[in-house]
Amino acid sequence: MCSALILKRNLKNGICTLTQNMESSCPGLSSASLEITDADADAGLRGVFSGNLSLDLIEGSSWRMRRSGFCGMRSKKFDGFIDLDAYDTIAMRLRGDGRCYISTIYTENWVNSPGQQEDNSWQAFILAPKDTWHIAKIPLDRYLPTWRGNVIDAKLEMNPSRIVGMSLSVNAEGGVPGARTGPGDFKLGIDWIKALRT
């Protein structure tokens, strides 16, 4: 099996940054933080993505928002592209809280509106067991094309040679059966993210 380390390299270069996927610019009251810690000499840097999911909205807002209760963290846009064409799977070592998280890969825009600034997004669910480190493996062909969180109902294939960014997010509602849902605290430990050829 061949692998390429994605996250550890980016943490060392300061590439991971936090966004709040619309909650910060819309009237949602969810909050999040990304803490980078130096776990120990052997493990190196780790991330802790945590916060609180709220379904409440700011009173008197002029925004017409259909849903709230979500937060995300996203890498800065990569300088150029990450080429994962030689790989078929994304693997992540995570310590979860029983919630379902969403892994997103952003590729160069050619699906939605060529020439526009918005990148194409491809999403897959991850269920990280509570309070234990777990390696989640997601085949690249399981990532579905999405636009603003909704699956695009068309047969499209991701171009893994043109990846411009990645993110992890969490939503108070939805996900996979058996996952913890609803408003409240969330916490996801992230040790590493790798690309694998299985």
Short mmCIF file of C-alpha atoms in Angstrom, two decimals:
data_model
loop_
_atom_site.label_atom_id
_atom_site.label_comp_id
_atom_site.label_asym_id
_atom_site.label_seq_id
_atom_site.Cartn_x
_atom_site.Cartn_y
_atom_site.Cartn_z
CA MET A 1 0.00 0.00 0.00
CA CYS A 2 1.32 3.46 -0.92
CA SER A 3 0.45 6.58 1.08
CA ALA A 4 1.02 10.34 1.11
CA LEU A 5 0.66 12.40 4.28
CA ILE A 6 -1.59 15.43 3.76
CA LEU A 7 -2.56 16.95 7.11
CA LYS A 8 0.64 16.72 9.18
CA ARG A 9 2.57 18.52 6.43
CA ASN A 10 -0.07 21.23 6.29
CA LEU A 11 -0.22 21.72 10.06
CA LYS A 12 3.53 22.28 10.12
CA ASN A 13 3.23 24.86 7.35
CA GLY A 14 0.31 26.62 9.06
CA ILE A 15 -2.09 25.82 6.23
CA CYS A 16 -5.10 24.70 8.29
CA THR A 17 -7.38 27.59 9.17
CA LEU A 18 -10.86 27.74 10.60
CA THR A 19 -13.98 28.91 8.87
CA GLN A 20 -17.50 28.58 10.15
CA ASN A 21 -19.15 27.60 6.90
CA MET A 22 -21.72 30.41 6.67
CA GLU A 23 -22.58 30.54 10.40
CA SER A 24 -20.09 33.40 10.85
CA SER A 25 -21.60 35.50 8.06
CA CYS A 26 -25.22 34.43 8.57
CA PRO A 27 -27.43 34.73 11.64
CA GLY A 28 -26.63 31.29 13.08
CA LEU A 29 -25.31 31.07 16.64
CA SER A 30 -23.06 28.00 16.32
CA SER A 31 -19.43 28.45 17.33
CA ALA A 32 -16.21 26.53 16.71
CA SER A 33 -12.47 26.57 17.22
CA LEU A 34 -9.49 24.68 15.87
CA GLU A 35 -6.68 24.13 18.34
CA ILE A 36 -3.33 22.82 17.09
CA THR A 37 -1.44 20.97 19.82
CA ASP A 38 2.01 19.42 19.99
CA ALA A 39 0.91 16.03 21.34
CA ASP A 40 4.34 14.55 22.00
CA ALA A 41 7.65 13.92 20.25
CA ASP A 42 6.39 10.76 18.53
CA ALA A 43 2.91 11.94 17.47
CA GLY A 44 3.82 15.52 16.56
CA LEU A 45 1.09 18.05 15.88
CA ARG A 46 -2.60 17.23 16.29
CA GLY A 47 -5.74 19.24 15.79
CA VAL A 48 -8.86 19.50 17.95
CA PHE A 49 -11.94 20.84 16.15
CA SER A 50 -14.57 21.66 18.76
CA GLY A 51 -17.47 23.95 19.53
CA ASN A 52 -21.20 24.17 19.99
CA LEU A 53 -23.96 23.58 17.45
CA SER A 54 -26.99 25.82 17.89
CA LEU A 55 -30.24 25.78 15.94
CA ASP A 56 -31.03 29.30 17.15
CA LEU A 57 -30.84 32.38 14.93
CA ILE A 58 -30.04 35.97 15.79
CA GLU A 59 -33.34 37.80 16.35
CA GLY A 60 -34.27 40.49 13.84
CA SER A 61 -31.89 39.26 11.14
CA SER A 62 -32.86 40.06 7.57
CA TRP A 63 -31.30 36.80 6.34
CA ARG A 64 -33.70 34.15 5.05
CA MET A 65 -31.94 31.12 6.40
CA ARG A 66 -33.48 27.67 6.09
CA ARG A 67 -31.22 25.86 8.52
CA SER A 68 -28.52 26.49 11.05
CA GLY A 69 -26.52 24.31 13.37
CA PHE A 70 -23.34 23.70 11.41
CA CYS A 71 -19.64 24.52 11.65
CA GLY A 72 -16.62 23.67 9.58
CA MET A 73 -12.90 24.11 9.26
CA ARG A 74 -11.22 24.43 5.90
CA SER A 75 -7.66 24.49 4.69
CA LYS A 76 -6.41 27.61 3.02
CA LYS A 77 -6.54 27.23 -0.73
CA PHE A 78 -3.47 25.24 -1.71
CA ASP A 79 -0.73 26.96 -3.69
CA GLY A 80 -1.38 25.16 -6.96
CA PHE A 81 -2.92 21.70 -6.72
CA ILE A 82 -2.46 18.56 -4.68
CA ASP A 83 -2.29 15.69 -7.14
CA LEU A 84 -3.89 12.55 -5.68
CA ASP A 85 -4.34 10.80 -9.03
CA ALA A 86 -2.05 7.95 -7.90
CA TYR A 87 -4.29 7.26 -4.86
CA ASP A 88 -7.79 5.85 -4.40
CA THR A 89 -8.62 6.45 -0.73
CA ILE A 90 -8.51 9.18 1.92
CA ALA A 91 -7.66 7.89 5.40
CA MET A 92 -8.02 9.91 8.62
CA ARG A 93 -6.98 9.08 12.16
CA LEU A 94 -9.69 10.67 14.29
CA ARG A 95 -11.05 10.62 17.83
CA GLY A 96 -14.72 11.46 17.73
CA ASP A 97 -17.71 12.13 19.93
CA GLY A 98 -20.25 9.88 18.21
CA ARG A 99 -21.35 12.57 15.76
CA CYS A 100 -21.25 12.24 11.99
CA TYR A 101 -18.75 14.57 10.31
CA ILE A 102 -18.49 15.59 6.67
CA SER A 103 -15.23 15.31 4.76
CA THR A 104 -15.07 17.68 1.79
CA ILE A 105 -12.55 17.76 -1.03
CA TYR A 106 -12.47 20.90 -3.19
CA THR A 107 -11.34 20.62 -6.80
CA GLU A 108 -10.77 23.13 -9.54
CA ASN A 109 -14.13 24.46 -10.77
CA TRP A 110 -15.37 22.80 -13.93
CA VAL A 111 -18.70 21.31 -12.79
CA ASN A 112 -20.71 24.25 -11.38
CA SER A 113 -19.75 27.34 -13.34
CA PRO A 114 -16.44 27.34 -15.19
CA GLY A 115 -14.71 30.67 -14.77
CA GLN A 116 -16.37 31.36 -11.39
CA GLN A 117 -14.45 31.60 -8.10
CA GLU A 118 -16.37 28.84 -6.28
CA ASP A 119 -14.55 25.49 -6.31
CA ASN A 120 -16.30 22.18 -6.89
CA SER A 121 -16.99 20.30 -3.68
CA TRP A 122 -17.16 16.54 -3.13
CA GLN A 123 -18.46 15.22 0.19
CA ALA A 124 -18.56 12.00 2.20
CA PHE A 125 -19.76 11.18 5.72
CA ILE A 126 -17.42 10.03 8.49
CA LEU A 127 -18.58 8.46 11.75
CA ALA A 128 -15.78 8.66 14.33
CA PRO A 129 -16.45 6.50 17.40
CA LYS A 130 -16.63 8.29 20.73
CA ASP A 131 -13.46 8.74 22.82
CA THR A 132 -11.24 6.33 20.87
CA TRP A 133 -8.75 6.86 18.05
CA HIS A 134 -10.09 5.35 14.83
CA ILE A 135 -8.78 5.22 11.25
CA ALA A 136 -11.60 6.07 8.83
CA LYS A 137 -11.01 5.16 5.17
CA ILE A 138 -13.09 6.74 2.42
CA PRO A 139 -12.59 5.63 -1.20
CA LEU A 140 -12.36 8.69 -3.46
CA ASP A 141 -15.21 7.33 -5.60
CA ARG A 142 -17.52 7.53 -2.54
CA TYR A 143 -17.22 11.34 -2.43
CA LEU A 144 -20.39 12.79 -3.98
CA PRO A 145 -20.49 16.06 -5.95
CA THR A 146 -22.29 18.76 -3.97
CA TRP A 147 -23.24 22.39 -4.31
CA ARG A 148 -23.93 24.37 -1.12
CA GLY A 149 -24.38 21.15 0.84
CA ASN A 150 -26.81 19.49 -1.58
CA VAL A 151 -25.87 16.46 -3.70
CA ILE A 152 -25.75 17.20 -7.43
CA ASP A 153 -27.98 14.62 -9.13
CA ALA A 154 -25.70 13.86 -12.07
CA LYS A 155 -23.06 11.27 -12.94
CA LEU A 156 -19.83 13.17 -12.35
CA GLU A 157 -16.30 12.07 -11.51
CA MET A 158 -13.86 13.94 -9.31
CA ASN A 159 -10.54 14.94 -10.86
CA PRO A 160 -8.14 13.87 -8.07
CA SER A 161 -5.20 15.56 -9.77
CA ARG A 162 -6.69 19.06 -9.26
CA ILE A 163 -7.41 19.26 -5.50
CA VAL A 164 -7.31 22.85 -4.21
CA GLY A 165 -8.47 22.36 -0.60
CA MET A 166 -10.07 20.13 2.02
CA SER A 167 -12.42 20.61 4.96
CA LEU A 168 -14.20 18.88 7.81
CA SER A 169 -17.60 20.03 9.02
CA VAL A 170 -20.38 18.96 11.35
CA ASN A 171 -24.15 19.46 11.25
CA ALA A 172 -26.62 19.19 14.12
CA GLU A 173 -29.08 17.32 11.89
CA GLY A 174 -28.67 14.52 9.36
CA GLY A 175 -25.78 12.16 8.88
CA VAL A 176 -25.65 8.40 9.18
CA PRO A 177 -27.99 6.18 11.23
CA GLY A 178 -26.78 5.68 14.79
CA ALA A 179 -24.81 8.93 14.93
CA ARG A 180 -25.35 11.45 17.71
CA THR A 181 -27.45 14.37 16.43
CA GLY A 182 -28.98 17.57 17.70
CA PRO A 183 -27.64 20.82 19.08
CA GLY A 184 -24.87 20.82 21.66
CA ASP A 185 -21.14 20.45 22.02
CA PHE A 186 -18.93 18.64 19.52
CA LYS A 187 -15.28 17.64 19.57
CA LEU A 188 -13.16 15.89 16.94
CA GLY A 189 -9.49 15.05 17.45
CA ILE A 190 -7.46 14.87 14.23
CA ASP A 191 -4.10 13.09 14.21
CA TRP A 192 -3.50 12.86 10.47
CA ILE A 193 -5.08 12.74 7.02
CA LYS A 194 -3.44 10.62 4.32
CA ALA A 195 -4.05 9.61 0.74
CA LEU A 196 -3.72 5.84 0.18
CA ARG A 197 -3.44 3.52 -2.78
CA THR A 198 -5.06 0.30 -1.59
#
